[in-house]
Short mmCIF file of C-alpha atoms and ligand atoms in Angstrom, two decimals:
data_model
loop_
_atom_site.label_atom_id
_atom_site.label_comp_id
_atom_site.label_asym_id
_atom_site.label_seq_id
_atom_site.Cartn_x
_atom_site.Cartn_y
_atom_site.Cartn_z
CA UNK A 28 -71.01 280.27 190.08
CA UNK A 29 -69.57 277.12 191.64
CA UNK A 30 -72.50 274.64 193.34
CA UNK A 31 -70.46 271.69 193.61
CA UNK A 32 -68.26 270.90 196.60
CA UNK A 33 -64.51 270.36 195.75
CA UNK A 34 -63.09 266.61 196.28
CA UNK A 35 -61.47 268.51 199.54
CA UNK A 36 -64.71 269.87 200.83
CA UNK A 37 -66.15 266.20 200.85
CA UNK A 38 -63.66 264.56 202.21
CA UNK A 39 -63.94 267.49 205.16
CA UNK A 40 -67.62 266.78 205.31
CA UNK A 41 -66.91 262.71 205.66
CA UNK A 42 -64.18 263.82 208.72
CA UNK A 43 -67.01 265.80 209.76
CA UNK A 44 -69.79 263.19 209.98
CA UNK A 45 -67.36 260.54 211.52
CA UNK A 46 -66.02 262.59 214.55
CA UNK A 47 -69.71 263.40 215.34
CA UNK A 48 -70.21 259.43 215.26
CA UNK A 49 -67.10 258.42 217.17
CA UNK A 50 -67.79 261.71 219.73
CA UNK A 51 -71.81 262.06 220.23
CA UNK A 52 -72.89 260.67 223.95
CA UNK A 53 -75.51 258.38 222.98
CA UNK A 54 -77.80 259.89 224.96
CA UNK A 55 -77.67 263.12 223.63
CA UNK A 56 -77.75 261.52 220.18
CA UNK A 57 -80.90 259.37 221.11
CA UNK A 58 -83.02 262.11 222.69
CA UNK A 59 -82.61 264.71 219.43
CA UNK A 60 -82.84 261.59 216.97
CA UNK A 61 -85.99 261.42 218.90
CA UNK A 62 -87.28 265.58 218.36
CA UNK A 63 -86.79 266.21 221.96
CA UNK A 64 -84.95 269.46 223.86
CA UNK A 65 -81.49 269.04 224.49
CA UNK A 66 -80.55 269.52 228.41
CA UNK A 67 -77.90 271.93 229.86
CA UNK A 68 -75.60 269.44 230.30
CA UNK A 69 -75.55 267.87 226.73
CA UNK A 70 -75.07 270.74 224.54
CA UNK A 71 -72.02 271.42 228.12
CA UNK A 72 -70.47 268.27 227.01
CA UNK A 73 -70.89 268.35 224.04
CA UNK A 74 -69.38 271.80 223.03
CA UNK A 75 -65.76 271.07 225.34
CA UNK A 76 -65.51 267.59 222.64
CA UNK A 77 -66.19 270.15 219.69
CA UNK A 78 -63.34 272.62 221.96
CA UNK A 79 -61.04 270.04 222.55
CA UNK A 80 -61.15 269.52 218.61
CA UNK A 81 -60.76 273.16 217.99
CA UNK A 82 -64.39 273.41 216.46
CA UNK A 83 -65.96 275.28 218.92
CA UNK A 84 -66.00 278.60 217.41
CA UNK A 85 -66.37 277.43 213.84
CA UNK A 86 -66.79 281.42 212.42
CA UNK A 87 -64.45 283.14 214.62
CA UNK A 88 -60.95 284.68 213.58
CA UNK A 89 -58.06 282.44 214.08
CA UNK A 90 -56.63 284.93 216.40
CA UNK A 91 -59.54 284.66 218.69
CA UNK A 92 -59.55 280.48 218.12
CA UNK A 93 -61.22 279.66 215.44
CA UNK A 94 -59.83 277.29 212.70
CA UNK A 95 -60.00 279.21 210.00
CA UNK A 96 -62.82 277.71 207.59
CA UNK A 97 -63.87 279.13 204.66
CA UNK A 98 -67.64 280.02 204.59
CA UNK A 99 -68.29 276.82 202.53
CA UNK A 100 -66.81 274.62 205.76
CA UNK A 101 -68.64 276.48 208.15
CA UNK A 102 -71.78 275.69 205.83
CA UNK A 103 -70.85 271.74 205.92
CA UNK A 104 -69.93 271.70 209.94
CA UNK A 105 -73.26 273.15 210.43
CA UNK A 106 -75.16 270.87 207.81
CA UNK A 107 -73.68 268.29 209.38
CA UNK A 108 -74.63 268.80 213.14
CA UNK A 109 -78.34 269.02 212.27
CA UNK A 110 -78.44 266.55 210.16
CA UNK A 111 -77.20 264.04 212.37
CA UNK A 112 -78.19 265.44 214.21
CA UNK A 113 -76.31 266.51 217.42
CA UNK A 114 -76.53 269.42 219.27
CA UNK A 115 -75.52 273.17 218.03
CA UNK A 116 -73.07 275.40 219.75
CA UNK A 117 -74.81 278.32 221.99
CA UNK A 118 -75.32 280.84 219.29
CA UNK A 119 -75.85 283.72 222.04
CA UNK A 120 -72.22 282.70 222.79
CA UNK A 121 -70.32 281.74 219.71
CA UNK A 122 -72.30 283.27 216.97
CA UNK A 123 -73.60 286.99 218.97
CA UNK A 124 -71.79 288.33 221.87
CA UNK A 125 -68.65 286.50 221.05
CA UNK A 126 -67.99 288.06 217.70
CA UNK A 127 -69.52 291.85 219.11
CA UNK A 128 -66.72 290.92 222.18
CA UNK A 129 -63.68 290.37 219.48
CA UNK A 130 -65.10 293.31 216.99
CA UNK A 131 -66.08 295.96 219.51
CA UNK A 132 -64.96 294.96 222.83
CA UNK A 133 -61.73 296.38 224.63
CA UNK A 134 -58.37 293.93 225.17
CA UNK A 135 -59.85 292.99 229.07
CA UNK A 136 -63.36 291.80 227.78
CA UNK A 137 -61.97 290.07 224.82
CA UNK A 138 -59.63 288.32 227.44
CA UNK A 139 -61.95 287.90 230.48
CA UNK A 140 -64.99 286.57 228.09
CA UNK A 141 -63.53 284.69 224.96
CA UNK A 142 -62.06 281.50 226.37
CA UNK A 143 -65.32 280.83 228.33
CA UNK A 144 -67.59 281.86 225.44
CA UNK A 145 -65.16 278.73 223.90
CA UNK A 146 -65.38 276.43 226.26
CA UNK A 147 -68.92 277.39 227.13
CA UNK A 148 -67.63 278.33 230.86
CA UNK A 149 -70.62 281.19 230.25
CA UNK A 150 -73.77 280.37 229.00
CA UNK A 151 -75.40 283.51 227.35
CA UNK A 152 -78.85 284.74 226.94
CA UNK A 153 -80.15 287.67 224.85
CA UNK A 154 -81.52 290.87 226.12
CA UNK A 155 -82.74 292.24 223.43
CA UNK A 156 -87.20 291.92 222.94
CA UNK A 157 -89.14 293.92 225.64
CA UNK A 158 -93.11 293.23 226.33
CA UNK A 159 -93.42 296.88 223.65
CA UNK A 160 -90.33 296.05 221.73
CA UNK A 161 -89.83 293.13 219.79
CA UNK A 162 -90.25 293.92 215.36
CA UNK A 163 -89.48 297.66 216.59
CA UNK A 164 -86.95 296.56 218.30
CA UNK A 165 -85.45 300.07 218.71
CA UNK A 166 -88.34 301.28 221.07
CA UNK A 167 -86.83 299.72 223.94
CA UNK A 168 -87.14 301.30 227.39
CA UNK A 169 -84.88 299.30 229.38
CA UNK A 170 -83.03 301.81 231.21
CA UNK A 171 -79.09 302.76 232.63
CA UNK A 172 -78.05 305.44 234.52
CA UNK A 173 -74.26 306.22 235.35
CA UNK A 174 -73.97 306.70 238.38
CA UNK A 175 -70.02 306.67 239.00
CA UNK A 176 -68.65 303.54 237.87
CA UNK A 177 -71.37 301.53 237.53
CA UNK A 178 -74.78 301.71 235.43
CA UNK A 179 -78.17 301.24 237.36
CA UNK A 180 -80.14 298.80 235.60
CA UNK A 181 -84.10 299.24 235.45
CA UNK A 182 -86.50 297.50 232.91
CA UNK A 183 -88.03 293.92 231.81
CA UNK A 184 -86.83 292.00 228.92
CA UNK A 185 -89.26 288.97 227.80
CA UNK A 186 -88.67 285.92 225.37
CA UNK A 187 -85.34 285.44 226.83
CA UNK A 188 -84.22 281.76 225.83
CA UNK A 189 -83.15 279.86 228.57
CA UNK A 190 -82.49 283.05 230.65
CA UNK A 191 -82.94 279.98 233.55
CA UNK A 192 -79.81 278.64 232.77
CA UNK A 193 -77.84 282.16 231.85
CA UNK A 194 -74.78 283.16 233.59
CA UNK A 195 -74.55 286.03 231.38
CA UNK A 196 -77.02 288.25 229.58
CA UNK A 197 -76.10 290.92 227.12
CA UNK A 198 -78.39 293.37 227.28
CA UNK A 199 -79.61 296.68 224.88
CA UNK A 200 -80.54 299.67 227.78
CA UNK A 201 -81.72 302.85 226.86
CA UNK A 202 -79.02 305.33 228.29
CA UNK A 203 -79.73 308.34 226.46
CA UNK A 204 -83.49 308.73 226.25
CA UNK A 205 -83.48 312.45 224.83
CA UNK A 206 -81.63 310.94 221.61
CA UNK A 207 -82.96 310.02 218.55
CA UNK A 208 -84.87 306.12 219.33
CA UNK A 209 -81.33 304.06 218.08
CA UNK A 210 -78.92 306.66 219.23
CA UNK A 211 -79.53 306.10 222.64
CA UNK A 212 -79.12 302.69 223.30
CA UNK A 213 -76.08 301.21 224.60
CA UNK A 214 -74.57 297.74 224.62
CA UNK A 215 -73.97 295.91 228.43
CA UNK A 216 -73.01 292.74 229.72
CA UNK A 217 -74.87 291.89 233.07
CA UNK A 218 -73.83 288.71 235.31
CA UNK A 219 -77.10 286.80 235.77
CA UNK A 220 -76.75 286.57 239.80
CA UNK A 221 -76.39 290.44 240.23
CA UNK A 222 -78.82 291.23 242.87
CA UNK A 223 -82.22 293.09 241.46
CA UNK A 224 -82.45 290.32 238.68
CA UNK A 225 -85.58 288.19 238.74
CA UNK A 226 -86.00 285.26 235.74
CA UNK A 227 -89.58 284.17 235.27
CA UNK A 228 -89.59 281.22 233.02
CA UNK A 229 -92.59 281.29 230.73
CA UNK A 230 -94.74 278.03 230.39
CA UNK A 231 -95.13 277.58 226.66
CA UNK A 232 -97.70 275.02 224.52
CA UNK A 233 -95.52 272.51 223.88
CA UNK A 234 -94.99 271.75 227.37
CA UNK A 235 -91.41 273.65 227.57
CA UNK A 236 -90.23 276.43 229.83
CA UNK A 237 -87.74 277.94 226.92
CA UNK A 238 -87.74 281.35 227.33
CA UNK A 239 -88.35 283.53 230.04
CA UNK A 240 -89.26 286.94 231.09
CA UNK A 241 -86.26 288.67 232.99
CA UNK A 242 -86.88 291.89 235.80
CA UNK A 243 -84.30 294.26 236.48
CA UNK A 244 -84.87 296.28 239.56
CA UNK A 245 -81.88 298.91 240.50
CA UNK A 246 -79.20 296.24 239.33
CA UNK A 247 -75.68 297.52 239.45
CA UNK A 248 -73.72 296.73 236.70
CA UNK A 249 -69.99 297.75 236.77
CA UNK A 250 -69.01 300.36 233.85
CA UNK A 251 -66.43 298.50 232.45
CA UNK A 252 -68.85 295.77 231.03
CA UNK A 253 -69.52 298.61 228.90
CA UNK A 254 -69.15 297.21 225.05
CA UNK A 255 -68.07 300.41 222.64
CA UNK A 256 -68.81 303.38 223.18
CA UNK A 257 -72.09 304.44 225.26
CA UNK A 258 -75.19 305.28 222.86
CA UNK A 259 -73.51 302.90 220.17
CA UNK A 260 -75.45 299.88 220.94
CA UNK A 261 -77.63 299.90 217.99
CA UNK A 262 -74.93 299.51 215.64
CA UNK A 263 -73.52 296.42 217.36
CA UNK A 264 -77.11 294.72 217.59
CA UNK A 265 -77.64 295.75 213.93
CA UNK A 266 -73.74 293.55 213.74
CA UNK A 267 -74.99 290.95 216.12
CA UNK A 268 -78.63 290.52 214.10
CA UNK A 269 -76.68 290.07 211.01
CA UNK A 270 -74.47 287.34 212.28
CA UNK A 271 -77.90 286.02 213.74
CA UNK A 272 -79.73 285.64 209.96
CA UNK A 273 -76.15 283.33 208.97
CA UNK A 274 -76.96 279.13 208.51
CA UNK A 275 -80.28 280.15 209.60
CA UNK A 276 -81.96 278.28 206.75
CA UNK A 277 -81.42 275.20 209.10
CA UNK A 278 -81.33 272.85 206.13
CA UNK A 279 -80.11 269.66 207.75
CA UNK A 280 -82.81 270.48 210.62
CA UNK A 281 -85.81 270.03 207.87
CA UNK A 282 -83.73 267.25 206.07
CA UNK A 283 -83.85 264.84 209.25
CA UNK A 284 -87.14 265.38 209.87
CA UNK A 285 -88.35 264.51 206.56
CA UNK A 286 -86.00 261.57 206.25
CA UNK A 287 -87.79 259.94 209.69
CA UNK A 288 -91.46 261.32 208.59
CA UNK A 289 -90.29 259.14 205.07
CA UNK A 290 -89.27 255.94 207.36
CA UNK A 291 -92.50 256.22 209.54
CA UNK A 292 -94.52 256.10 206.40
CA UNK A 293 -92.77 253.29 204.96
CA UNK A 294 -94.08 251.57 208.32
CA UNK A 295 -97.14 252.75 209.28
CA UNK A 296 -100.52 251.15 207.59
CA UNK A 297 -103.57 253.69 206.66
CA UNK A 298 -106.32 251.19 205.30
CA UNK A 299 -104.78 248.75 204.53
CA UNK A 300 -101.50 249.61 202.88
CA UNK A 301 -98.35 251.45 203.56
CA UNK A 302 -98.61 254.84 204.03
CA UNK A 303 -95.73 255.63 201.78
CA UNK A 304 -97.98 254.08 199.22
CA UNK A 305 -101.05 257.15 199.89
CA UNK A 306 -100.51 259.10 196.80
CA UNK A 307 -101.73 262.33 198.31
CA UNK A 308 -99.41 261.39 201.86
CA UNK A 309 -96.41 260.96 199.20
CA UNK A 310 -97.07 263.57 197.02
CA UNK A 311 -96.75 265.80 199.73
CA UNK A 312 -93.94 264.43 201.31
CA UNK A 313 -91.77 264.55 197.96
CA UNK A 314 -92.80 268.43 197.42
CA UNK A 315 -91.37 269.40 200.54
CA UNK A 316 -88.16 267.07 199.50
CA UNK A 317 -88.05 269.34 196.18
CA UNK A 318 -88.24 272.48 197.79
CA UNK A 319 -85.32 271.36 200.53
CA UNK A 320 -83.08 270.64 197.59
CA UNK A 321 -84.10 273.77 195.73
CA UNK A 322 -83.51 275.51 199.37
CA UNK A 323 -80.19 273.96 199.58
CA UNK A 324 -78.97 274.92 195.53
CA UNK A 325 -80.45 279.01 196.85
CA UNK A 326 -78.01 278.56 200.13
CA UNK A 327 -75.25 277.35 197.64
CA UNK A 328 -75.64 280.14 195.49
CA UNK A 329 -75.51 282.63 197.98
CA UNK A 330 -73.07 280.51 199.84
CA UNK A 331 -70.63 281.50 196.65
CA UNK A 332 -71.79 284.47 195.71
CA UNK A 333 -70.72 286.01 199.26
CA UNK A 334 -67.41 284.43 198.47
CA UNK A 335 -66.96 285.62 195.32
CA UNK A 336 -67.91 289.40 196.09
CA UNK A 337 -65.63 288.82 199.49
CA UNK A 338 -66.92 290.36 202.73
CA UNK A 339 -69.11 293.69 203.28
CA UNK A 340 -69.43 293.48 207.12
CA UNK A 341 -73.03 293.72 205.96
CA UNK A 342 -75.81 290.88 206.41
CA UNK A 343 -77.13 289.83 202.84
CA UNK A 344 -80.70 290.27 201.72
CA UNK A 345 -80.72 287.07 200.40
CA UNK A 346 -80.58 285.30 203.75
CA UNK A 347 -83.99 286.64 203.97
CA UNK A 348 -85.38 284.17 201.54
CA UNK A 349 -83.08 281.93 203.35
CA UNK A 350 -84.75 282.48 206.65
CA UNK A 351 -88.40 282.73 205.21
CA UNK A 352 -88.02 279.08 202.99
CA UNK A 353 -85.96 277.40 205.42
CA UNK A 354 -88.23 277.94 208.73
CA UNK A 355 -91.34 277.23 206.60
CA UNK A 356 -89.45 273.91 205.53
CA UNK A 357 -88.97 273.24 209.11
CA UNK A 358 -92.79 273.72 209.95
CA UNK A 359 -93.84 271.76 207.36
CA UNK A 360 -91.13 268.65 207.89
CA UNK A 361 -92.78 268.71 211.43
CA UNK A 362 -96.54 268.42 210.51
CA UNK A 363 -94.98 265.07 207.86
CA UNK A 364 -93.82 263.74 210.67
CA UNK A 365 -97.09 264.35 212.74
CA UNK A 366 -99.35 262.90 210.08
CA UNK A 367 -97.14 260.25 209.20
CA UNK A 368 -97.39 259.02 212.83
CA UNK A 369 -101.58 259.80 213.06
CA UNK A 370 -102.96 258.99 216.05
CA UNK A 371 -99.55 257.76 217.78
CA UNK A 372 -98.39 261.55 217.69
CA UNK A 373 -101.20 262.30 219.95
CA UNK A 374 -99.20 260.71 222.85
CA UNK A 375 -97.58 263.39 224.99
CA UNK A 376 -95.43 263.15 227.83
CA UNK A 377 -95.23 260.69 230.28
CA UNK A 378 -98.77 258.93 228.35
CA UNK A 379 -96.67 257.12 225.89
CA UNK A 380 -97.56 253.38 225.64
CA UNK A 381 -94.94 250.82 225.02
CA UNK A 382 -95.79 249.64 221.28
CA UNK A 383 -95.66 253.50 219.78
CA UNK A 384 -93.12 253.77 217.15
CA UNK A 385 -89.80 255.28 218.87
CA UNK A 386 -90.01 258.42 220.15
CA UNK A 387 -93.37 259.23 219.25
CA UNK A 388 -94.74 261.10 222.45
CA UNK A 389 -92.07 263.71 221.62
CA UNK A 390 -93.47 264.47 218.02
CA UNK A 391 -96.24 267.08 219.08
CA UNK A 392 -94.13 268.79 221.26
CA UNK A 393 -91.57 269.22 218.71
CA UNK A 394 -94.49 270.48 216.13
CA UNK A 395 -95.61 273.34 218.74
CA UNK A 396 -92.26 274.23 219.25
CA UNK A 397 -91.48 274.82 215.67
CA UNK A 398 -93.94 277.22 215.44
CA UNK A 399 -91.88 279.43 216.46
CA UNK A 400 -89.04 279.77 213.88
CA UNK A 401 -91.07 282.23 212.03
CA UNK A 402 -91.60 284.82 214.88
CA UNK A 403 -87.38 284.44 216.30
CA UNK A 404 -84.55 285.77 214.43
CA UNK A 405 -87.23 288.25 212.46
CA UNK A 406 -90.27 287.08 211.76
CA UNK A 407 -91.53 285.88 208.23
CA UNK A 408 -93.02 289.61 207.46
CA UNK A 409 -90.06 291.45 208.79
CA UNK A 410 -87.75 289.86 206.41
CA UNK A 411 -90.45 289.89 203.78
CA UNK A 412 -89.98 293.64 204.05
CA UNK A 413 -86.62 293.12 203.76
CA UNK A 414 -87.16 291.55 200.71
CA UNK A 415 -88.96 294.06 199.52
CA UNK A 416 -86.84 296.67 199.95
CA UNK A 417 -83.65 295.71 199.41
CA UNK A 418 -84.00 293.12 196.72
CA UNK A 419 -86.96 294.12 194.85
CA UNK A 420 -86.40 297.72 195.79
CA UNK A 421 -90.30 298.16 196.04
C1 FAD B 524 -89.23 281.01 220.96
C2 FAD B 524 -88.72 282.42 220.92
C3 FAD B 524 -87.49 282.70 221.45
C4 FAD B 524 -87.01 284.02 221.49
N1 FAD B 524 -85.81 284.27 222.10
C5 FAD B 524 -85.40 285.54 222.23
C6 FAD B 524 -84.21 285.83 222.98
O1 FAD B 524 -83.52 284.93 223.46
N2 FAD B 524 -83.87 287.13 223.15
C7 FAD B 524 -84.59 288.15 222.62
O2 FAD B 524 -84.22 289.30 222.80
N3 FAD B 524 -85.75 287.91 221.92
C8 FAD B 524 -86.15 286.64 221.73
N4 FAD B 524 -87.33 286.36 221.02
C9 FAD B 524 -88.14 287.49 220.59
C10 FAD B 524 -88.26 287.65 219.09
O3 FAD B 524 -87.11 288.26 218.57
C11 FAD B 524 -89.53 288.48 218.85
O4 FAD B 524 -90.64 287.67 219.22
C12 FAD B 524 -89.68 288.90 217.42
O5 FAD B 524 -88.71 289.86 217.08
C13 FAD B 524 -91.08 289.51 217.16
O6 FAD B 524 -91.36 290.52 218.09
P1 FAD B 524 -92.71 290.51 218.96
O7 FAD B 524 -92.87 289.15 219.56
O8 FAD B 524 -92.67 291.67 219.86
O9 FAD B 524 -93.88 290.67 217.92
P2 FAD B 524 -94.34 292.06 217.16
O10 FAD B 524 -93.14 292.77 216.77
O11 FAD B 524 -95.30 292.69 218.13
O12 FAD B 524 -95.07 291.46 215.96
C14 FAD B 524 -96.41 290.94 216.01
C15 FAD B 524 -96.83 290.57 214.58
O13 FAD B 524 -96.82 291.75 213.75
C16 FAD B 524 -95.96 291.56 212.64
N5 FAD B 524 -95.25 292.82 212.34
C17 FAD B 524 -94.59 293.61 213.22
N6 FAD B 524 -94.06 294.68 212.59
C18 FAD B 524 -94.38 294.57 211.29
C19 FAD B 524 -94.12 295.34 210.13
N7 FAD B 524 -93.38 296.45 210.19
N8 FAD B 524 -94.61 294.92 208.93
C20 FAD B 524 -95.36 293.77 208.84
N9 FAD B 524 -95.64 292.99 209.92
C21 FAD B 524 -95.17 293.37 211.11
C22 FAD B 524 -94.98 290.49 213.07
O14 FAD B 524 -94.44 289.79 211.96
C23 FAD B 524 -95.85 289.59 213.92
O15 FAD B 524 -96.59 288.71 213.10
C24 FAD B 524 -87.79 285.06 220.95
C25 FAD B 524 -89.04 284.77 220.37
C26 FAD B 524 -89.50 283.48 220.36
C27 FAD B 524 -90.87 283.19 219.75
#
């Protein structure tokens, strides 16, 4: 088992880290050093530099554009733009219905949709989670009828993330609701400003309008944005969701937070002294510094363990544990960061005086939002059942 990067994959790591340096708008740098959202616009710009370079599609085939990294590079590339951090590619584009569109897709889609999946021409949203459909994912009741060559669209997805900013959605609709629950579902791609589609952005705690609730009312959707076959969808989602659970330990996400919780305390005076210097404040701070290196040595090991036993075209349990330690590392670099700044984090918004350590009004916000990294992408319990079954085979 190899846990050490080759000479090579530093030096790719250190070309890594500089082009982010010599290529991130500072603005875009300054407001995610700072915890805050990223806009349209930056992760826009941003993704046509990473294009330009030929790293916009960091996991895709070379045939379809991508540069051909070995899973250990697309580890580093990844590590590298959260750690910085700067801003991620789309993964409803690059990492979902892009690699569904070059695996299962017909020569016109992979044409018409690739390039601007690349570029991000098209900015994606998921329709997969439905107000009684979310864990049970399969008990979806989004429906399409054929009618000639087009599908009628009826149904409400919710959760949609940034469905407000979505040119594209790709959808999971019932079509065959006499089949078994996951043999009738298909697989469709619906442009966003088809008329019958209504996107209600939902207001969530942390201030945010992320994700959305999206109405389809007799929307026509032209049978030829058809992916597959019809009543196949299941087994491209089950594709897509495994392609979802990859990097999703979001190491260099926790790592920057607990590096600036770590400078805030070195700072910041509790009574008297340095926070740093709070033994119960530190101890804290170094377990969670532990467990992100232990975290990282887990994603190394299954990092070459994958490579070793060469692909499956099947997700591996192990990114369960992946998924489960890395968003709890998240949650918890968020609530160092919120203690470390005490009373300062409690400025939100537009409240924040001038003499608050940088950045600080944007700290709560970012600790609501986190909570959520144990619901998306399968929540903790879902892949503790994973766990369970196919790893402790319980
Ligand atoms: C911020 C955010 C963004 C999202 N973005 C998208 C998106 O873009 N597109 C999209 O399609 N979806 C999206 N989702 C939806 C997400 O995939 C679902 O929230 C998730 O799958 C859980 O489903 P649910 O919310 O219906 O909860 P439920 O499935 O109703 O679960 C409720 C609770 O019960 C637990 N539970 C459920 N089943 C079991 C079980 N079998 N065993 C043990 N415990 C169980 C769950 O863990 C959870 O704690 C997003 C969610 C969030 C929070």
């Amino acid at each position: 088992m190899e846990l050490e990067f080759t000479p090579e994959e530093d030096a790719f790591r250190s070309e890594v880290r500089a082009f982010i340096a010599a290529n991130l708008p500072a603005a875009t740098r300054q407001r995610l050093a700072e915890g805050r959202p990223t806009t349209k616009q930056d992760v826009m710009t941003w993704t046509r530099i990473l294009h330009d370079k030929g790293w916009s599609t960091p996991r895709w085939p070379v045939q379809y554009g991508g540069p051909g990294w070995t899973p250990v590079r697309q580890h580093i590339f990844l590590d590298e733009l959260l750690s910085f951090p700067a801003p991620e590619l789309l993964s409803f584009g690059v990492s979902m219905v892009g690699p569904v569109i070059y695996t299962f897709g017909n020569a016109a889609q992979k044409a018409r949709f690739l390039p601007r999946i690349a570029r991000l021409d098209d900015w994606w949203c998921q329709g997969f989670s439905e107000p009684g459909a979310g864990s049970d994912l399969a008990s979806l009741t989004t429906r399409a009828v054929r009618q000639g060559e087009h599908y009628i669209v009826n149904g409400q997805k919710t959760w949609t993330t940034y469905a407000q900013r979505a040119d594209w959605i790709f959808c999971l609709v019932r079509t065959d609701p006499a089949a078994k629950k996951q043999e009738g579902i298909s697989f469709l791609l619906i442009d966003m400003t088809t008329p019958g589609i209504t996107v209600r952005p939902i207001d969530t705690f942390d201030g945010g309008q992320e994700i959305c609730e999206v109405f389809f009312d007799n929307v026509k959707v032209p049978a030829e944005n058809l992916v597959g076959q019809e009543n196949r969808g299941w087994d491209y989602a089950k594709f897509l969701l495994g392609n979802e659970r990859t990097g999703i330990a979001r190491i260099g996400t926790a790592r920057s937070r607990l590096i600036r919780a770590r400078a805030i305390a070195m700072r910041s005076q509790r009574d008297g002294s340095r926070l740093i210097d709070n033994a119960r404040f530190a101890g804290r701070l170094i377990e969670a510094e532990v467990a992100l290196k232990a975290l990282e040595i887990t994603q190394l090991r299954v990092l070459s363990a994958d490579a070793a036993r060469g692909s499956t075209g099947k997700p591996n349990p192990a990114s369960s544990v992946l998924k489960i330690r890395g968003s709890e590392l998240q949650q918890r670099s968020t609530e160092l960061l919120l203690e470390a700044l005490g009373p300062d984090a409690l400025a939100y918004g537009n409240d924040t005086p001038a003499d608050l350590p940088e950045g600080a009004d944007a700290i709560a916000p970012l600790y609501f939002n986190t909570r959520k990294v144990t619901i998306y992408g399968g929540s903790s319990e879902i892949q503790k059942n994973i766990i369970a079954k196919a790893i402790l085979g319980l």
